[in-house]
Coordinates of C-alpha atoms in Angstrom, one line a residue:
Chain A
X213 CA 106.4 111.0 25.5
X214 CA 106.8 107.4 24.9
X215 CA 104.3 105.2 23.2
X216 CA 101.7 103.6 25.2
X217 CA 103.6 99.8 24.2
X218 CA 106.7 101.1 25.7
X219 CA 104.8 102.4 28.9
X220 CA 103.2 99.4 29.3
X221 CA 106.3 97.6 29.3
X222 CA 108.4 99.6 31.4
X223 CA 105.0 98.7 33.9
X224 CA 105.5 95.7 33.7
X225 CA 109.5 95.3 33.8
X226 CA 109.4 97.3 36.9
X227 CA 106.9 95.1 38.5
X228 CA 109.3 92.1 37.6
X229 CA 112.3 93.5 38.6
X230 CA 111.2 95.0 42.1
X231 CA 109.7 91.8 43.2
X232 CA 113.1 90.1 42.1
X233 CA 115.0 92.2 44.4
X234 CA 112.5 92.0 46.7
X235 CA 113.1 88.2 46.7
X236 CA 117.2 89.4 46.7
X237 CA 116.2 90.8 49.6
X238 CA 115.1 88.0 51.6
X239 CA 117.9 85.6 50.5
X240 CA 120.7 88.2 52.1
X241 CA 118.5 88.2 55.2
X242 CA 117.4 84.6 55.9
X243 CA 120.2 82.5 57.2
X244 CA 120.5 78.5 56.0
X245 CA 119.1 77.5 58.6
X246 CA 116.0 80.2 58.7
X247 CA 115.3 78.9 55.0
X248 CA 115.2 75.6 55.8
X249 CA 112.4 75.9 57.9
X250 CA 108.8 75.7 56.7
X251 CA 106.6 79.0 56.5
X252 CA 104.2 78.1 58.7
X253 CA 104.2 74.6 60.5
X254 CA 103.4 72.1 58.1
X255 CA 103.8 74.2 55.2
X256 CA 106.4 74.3 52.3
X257 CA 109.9 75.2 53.6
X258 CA 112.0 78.0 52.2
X259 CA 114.3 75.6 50.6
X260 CA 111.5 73.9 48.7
X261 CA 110.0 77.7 47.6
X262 CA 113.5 78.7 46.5
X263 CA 114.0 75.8 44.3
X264 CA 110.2 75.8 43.2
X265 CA 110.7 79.9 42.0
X266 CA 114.7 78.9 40.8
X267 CA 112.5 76.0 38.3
X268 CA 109.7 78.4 37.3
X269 CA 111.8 81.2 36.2
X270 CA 114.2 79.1 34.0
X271 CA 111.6 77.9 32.6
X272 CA 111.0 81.1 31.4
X273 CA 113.5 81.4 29.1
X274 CA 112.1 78.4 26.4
X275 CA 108.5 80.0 27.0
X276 CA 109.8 83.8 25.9
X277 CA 112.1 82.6 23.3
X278 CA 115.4 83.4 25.4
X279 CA 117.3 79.8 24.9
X280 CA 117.0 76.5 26.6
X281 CA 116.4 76.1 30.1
X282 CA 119.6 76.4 32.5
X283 CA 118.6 73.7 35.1
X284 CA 115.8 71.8 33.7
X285 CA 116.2 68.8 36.2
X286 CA 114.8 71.2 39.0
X287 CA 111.5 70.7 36.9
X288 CA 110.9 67.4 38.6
X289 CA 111.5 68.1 42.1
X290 CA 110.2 71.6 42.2
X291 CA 107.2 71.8 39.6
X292 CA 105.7 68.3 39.4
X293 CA 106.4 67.6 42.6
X294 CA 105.0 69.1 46.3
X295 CA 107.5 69.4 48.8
X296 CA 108.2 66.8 51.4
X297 CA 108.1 64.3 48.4
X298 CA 111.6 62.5 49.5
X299 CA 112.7 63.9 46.0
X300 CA 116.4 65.2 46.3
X301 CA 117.3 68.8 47.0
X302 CA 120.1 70.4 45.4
X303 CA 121.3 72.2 48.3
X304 CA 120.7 75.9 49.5
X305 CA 124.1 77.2 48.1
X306 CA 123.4 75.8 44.8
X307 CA 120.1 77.1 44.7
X308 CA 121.3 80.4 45.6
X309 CA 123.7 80.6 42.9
X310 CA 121.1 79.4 40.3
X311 CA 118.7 82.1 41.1
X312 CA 121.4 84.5 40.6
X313 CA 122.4 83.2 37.9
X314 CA 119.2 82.7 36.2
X315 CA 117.7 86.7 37.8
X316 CA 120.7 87.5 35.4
X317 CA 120.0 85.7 32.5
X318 CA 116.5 86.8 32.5
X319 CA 117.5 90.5 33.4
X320 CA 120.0 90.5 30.1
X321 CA 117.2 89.2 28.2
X322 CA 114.4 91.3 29.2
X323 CA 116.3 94.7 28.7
X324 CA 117.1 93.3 25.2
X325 CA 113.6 93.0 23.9
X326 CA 112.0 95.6 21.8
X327 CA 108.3 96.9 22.7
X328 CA 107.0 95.3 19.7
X329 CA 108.4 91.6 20.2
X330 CA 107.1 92.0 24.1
X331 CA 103.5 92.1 22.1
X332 CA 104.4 89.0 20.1
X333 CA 103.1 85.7 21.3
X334 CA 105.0 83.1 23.5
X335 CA 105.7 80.0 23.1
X336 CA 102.6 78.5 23.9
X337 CA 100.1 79.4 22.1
X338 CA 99.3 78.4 18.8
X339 CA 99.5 81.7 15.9
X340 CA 95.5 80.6 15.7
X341 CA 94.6 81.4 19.6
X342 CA 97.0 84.5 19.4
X343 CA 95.4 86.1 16.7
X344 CA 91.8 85.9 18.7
X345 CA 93.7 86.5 22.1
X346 CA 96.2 88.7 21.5
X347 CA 96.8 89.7 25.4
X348 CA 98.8 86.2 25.2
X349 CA 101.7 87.5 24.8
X350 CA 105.3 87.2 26.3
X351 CA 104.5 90.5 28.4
X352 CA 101.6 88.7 30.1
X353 CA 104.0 85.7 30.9
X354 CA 105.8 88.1 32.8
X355 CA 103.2 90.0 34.6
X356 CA 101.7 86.6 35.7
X357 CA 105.2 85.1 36.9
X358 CA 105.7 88.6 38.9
X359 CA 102.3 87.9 40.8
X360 CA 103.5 84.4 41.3
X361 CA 106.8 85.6 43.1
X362 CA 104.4 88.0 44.4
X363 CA 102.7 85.1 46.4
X364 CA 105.8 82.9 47.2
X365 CA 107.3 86.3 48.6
X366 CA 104.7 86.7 51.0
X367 CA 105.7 83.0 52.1
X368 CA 109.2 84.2 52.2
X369 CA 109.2 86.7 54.6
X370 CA 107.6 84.8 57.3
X371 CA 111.0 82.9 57.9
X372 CA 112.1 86.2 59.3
X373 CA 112.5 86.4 62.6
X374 CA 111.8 89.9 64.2
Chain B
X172 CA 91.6 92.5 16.3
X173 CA 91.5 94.7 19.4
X174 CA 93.5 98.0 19.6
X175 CA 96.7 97.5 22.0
X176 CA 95.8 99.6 24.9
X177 CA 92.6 97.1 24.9
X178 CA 95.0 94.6 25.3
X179 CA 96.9 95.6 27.7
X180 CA 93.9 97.0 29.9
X181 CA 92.7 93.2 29.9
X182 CA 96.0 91.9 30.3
X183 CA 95.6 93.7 34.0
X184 CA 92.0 93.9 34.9
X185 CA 92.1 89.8 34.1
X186 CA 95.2 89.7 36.9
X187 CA 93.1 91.7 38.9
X188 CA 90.3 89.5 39.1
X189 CA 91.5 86.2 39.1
X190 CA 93.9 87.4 42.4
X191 CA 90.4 88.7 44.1
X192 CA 88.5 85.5 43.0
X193 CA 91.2 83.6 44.8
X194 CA 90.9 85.8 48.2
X195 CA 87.3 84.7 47.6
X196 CA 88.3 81.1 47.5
X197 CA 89.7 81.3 51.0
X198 CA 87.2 83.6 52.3
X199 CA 84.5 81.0 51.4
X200 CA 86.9 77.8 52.6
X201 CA 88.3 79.0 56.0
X202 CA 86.1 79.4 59.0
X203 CA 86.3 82.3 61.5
X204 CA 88.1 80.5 63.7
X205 CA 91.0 79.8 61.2
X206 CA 91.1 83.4 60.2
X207 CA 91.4 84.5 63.7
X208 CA 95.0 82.5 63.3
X209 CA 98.2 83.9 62.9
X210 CA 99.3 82.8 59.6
X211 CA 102.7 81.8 61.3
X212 CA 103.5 81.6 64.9
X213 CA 103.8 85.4 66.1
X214 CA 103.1 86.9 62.3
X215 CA 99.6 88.8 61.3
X216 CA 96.4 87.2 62.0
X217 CA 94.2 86.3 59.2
X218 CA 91.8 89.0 61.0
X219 CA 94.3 91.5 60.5
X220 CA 94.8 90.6 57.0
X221 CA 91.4 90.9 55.7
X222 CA 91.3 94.1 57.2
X223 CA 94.2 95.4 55.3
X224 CA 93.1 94.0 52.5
X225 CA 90.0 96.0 52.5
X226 CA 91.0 99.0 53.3
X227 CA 94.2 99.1 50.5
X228 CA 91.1 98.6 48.3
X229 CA 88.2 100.5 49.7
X230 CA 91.5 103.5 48.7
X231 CA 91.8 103.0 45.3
X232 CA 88.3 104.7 44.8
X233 CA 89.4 108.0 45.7
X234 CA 93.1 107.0 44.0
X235 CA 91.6 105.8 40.9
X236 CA 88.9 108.7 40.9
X237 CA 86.1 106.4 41.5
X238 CA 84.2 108.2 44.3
X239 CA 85.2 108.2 48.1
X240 CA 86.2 105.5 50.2
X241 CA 83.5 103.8 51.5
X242 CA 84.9 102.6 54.8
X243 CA 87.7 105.2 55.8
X244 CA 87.9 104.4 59.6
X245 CA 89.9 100.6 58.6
X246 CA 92.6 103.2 57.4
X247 CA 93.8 103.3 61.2
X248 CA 93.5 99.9 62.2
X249 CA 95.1 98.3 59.0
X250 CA 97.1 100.4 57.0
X251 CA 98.5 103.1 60.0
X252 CA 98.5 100.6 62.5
X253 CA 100.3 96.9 62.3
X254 CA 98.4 93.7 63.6
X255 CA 98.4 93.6 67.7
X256 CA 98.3 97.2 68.1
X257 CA 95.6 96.8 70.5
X258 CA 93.4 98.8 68.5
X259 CA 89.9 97.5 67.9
X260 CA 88.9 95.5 65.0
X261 CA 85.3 94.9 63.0
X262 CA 84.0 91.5 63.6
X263 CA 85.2 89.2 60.5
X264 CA 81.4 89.1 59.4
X265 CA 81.5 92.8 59.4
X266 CA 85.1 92.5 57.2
X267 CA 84.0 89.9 54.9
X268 CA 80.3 91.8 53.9
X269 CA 82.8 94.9 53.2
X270 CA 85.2 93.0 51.4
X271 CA 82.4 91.4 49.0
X272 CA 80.8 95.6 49.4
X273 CA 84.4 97.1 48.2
X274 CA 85.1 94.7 45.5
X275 CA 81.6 95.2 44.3
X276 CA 82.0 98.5 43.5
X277 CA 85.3 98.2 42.3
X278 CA 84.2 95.6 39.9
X279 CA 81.5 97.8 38.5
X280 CA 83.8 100.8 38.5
X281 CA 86.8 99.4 36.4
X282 CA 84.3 97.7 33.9
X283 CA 83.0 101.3 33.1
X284 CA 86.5 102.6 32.4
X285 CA 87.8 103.0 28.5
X286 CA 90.8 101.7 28.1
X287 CA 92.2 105.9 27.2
X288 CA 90.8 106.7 30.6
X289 CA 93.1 103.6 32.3
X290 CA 96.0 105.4 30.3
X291 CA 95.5 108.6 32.6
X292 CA 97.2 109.3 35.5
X293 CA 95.8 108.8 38.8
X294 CA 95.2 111.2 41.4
X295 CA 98.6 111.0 43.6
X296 CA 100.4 111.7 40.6
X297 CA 100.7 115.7 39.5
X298 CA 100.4 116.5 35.8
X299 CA 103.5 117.8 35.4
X300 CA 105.3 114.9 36.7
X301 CA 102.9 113.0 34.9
X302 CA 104.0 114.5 31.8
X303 CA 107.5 112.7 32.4
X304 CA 106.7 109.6 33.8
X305 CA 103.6 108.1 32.2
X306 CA 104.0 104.7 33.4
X307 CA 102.5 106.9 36.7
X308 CA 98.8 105.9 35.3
X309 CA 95.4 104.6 36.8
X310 CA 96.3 100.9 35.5
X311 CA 99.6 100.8 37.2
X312 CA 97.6 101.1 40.1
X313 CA 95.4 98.0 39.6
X314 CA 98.6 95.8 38.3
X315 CA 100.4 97.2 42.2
X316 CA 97.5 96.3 43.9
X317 CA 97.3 92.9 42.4
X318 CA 100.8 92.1 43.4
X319 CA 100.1 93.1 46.8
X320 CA 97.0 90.7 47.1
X321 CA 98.6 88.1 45.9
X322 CA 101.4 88.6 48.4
X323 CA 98.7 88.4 51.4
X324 CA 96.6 85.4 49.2
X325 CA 100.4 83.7 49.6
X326 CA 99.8 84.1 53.5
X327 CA 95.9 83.5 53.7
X328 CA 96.6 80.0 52.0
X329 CA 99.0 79.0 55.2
X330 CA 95.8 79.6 57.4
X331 CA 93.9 76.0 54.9
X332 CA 93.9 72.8 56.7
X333 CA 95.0 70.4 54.5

């Protein structure tokens, strides 16, 4: 049987991996112009949430140790800013390309990692901090960023129509 | 420093609650009018919502083998049934006094756990298969079920006036 650091991980890399292709999911389904529309009147548009989860998963990569970011100039528009901001929007093609792209990167990455350097701290938090609070670790960056998707998913499929 | 199932046991439960302190957040800020809302035109009610919400967790007592369910009869209504079924529905002061009820208990229930008791499988799992796939455990539960609240916290924030 596999040690528990192993089974913890694979817990965790599943979560992370079915919420992305749930998220796979919804792309296929929702046309342009369905993911253009807001979520609920008022609310952030499917554009806006794609390029908001696109930012915070490439931002992922510097936080776990995995390289630069791909596309850090989604930062501003996407992560400092709300939607509806009059920032500039790359558009939905090249936001569905980059989270490809950067679900692959990440994907690569993950499946490269040992159990023991999942356990190892990430990028921000001081060696001090870790060593009293060792559940910050790169696995919890994950977890956390899979219930984030989580949310923004359940945003996601209301641009379905039935 | 802590052993590394500890870790990874508060790695989840902390998930855990921080998703059900944030269902509290909008239980506490949205009136009973703005729960009876669709949260998008045509999607599930806030109503409906709650309901699953309490009953996916009033089942993780018998799941988890923390005693029986304590309010069985939502399992028709909200997890059989989808919203606009016609079938009848508890008032949402009757839904949010069993939501505080169930995660009242489930608070006092997962505290009590060790973390080698987390590490054992839950009771939809048999021990054989178990044996093979010992990811299958009671904490895997509480990290699914955290993912699925914060999918419906994702829609219950759509229901906030800004």
């Amino acid at each position: 049987m596999a040690n528990e650091k192993e089974v913890m991980v694979k817990m965790v890399l599943d979560t992370w991996f079915s919420r992305v292709k749930e998220t796979d999911k919804w792309l296929s389904q929702l046309s342009d112009a369905q993911l253009a529309a807001d979520v609920s009147p008022g609310k952030n548009s499917g554009h806006y949430l794609l390029g908001h989860l696109v930012a915070a998963h490439d931002g992922m990569l510097p936080l776990l140790g995995m390289g630069e970011a791909l596309h850090p100039q989604l930062r501003e528009p996407f992560l400092m800013k709300p939607d509806k901001s009059g920032a500039a929007f790359p558009s939905l093609d090249t936001l569905r390309a980059m989270w490809t792209e950067v679900s692959a990167k990440l994907d690569e990455a993950f499946r490269a990692r040992s159990a023991e350097e999942w356990f190892q701290r990430h990028n921000s938090v001081s060696a001090e901090d870790f060593e009293k609070e060792p559940h910050r670790n790169r696995l919890n960056v994950v977890m956390s960023r899979a219930v984030h998707l989580a949310y923004h998913n359940g945003q996601l499929a209301l641009l379905k129509k039935d």
